Tab-separated table of C-alpha atoms in Angstrom:
chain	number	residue	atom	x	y	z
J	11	UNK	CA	97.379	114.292	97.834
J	12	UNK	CA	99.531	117.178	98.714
J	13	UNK	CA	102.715	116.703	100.880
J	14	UNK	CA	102.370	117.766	104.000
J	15	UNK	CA	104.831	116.703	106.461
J	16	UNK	CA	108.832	118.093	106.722
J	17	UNK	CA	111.842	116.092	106.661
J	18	UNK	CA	112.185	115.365	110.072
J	19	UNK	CA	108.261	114.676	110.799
J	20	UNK	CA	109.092	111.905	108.049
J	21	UNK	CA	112.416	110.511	109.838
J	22	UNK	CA	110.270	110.371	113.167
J	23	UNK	CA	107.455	108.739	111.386
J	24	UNK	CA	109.469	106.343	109.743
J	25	UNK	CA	111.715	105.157	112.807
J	26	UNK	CA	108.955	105.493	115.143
J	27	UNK	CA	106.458	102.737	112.849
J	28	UNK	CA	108.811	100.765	112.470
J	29	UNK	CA	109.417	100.419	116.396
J	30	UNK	CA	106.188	99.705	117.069
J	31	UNK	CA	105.510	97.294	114.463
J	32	UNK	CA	108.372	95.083	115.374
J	33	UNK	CA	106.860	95.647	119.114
J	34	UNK	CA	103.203	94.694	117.769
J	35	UNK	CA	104.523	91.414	115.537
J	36	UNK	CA	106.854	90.357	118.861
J	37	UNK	CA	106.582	87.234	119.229
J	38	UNK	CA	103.235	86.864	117.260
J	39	UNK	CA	101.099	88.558	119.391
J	40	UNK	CA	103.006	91.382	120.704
J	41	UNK	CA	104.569	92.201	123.616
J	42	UNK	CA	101.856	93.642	125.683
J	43	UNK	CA	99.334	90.781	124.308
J	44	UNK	CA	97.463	89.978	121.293
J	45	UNK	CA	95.280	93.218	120.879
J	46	UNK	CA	97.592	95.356	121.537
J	47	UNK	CA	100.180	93.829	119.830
J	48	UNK	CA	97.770	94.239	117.083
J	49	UNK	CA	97.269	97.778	117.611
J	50	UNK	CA	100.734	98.500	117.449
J	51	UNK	CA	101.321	97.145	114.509
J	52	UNK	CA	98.394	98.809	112.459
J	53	UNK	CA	99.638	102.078	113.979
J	54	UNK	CA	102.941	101.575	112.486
J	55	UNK	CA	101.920	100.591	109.566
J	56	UNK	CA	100.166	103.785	109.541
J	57	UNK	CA	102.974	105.904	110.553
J	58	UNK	CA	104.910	103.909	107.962
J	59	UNK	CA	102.276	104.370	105.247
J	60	UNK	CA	102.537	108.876	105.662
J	61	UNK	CA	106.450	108.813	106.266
J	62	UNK	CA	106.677	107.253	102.638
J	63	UNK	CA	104.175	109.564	101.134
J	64	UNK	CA	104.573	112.210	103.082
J	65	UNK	CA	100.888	112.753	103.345
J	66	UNK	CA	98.569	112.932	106.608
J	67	UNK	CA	95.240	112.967	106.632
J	68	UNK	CA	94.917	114.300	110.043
J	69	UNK	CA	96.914	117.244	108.873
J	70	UNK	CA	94.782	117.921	106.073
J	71	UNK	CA	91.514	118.124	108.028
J	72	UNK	CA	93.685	120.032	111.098
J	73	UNK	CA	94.856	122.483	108.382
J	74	UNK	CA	98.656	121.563	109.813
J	75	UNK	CA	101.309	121.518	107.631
J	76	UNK	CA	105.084	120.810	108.656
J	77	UNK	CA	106.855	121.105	105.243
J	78	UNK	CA	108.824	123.405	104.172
């Protein structure tokens, strides 16, 4: 697994999971419901997940790459 995300695609990652899994985990179930409260949260775990490796498999398969 290559890097491919910049700095600031990480920072955005990183702040933006961890918004939305706080959203999906309010108060256990979420704060649009339970399924989306559960979506939320597997997305930011997601976005989580690439902002500490820096690695996104969308952008491997897209051929995008926003390091440096």
């Amino acid at each position: 697994m290559q890097a491919n995300e910049g700095t600031v695609d990480r920072i955005v990652r990183l702040v933006l999971g961890a918004v939305l899994l706080w959203a999906g985990l309010w108060p256990l179930g979420g704060l649009g419901g339970a399924v989306w409260g559960i979506v939320a949260a597997v997305v930011g775990l997601i976005l989580l997940f690439t902002a500490a490796t820096g690695f996104c498999l969308i952008y491997r398969i897209l051929g995008i790459s926003t390091r440096k």
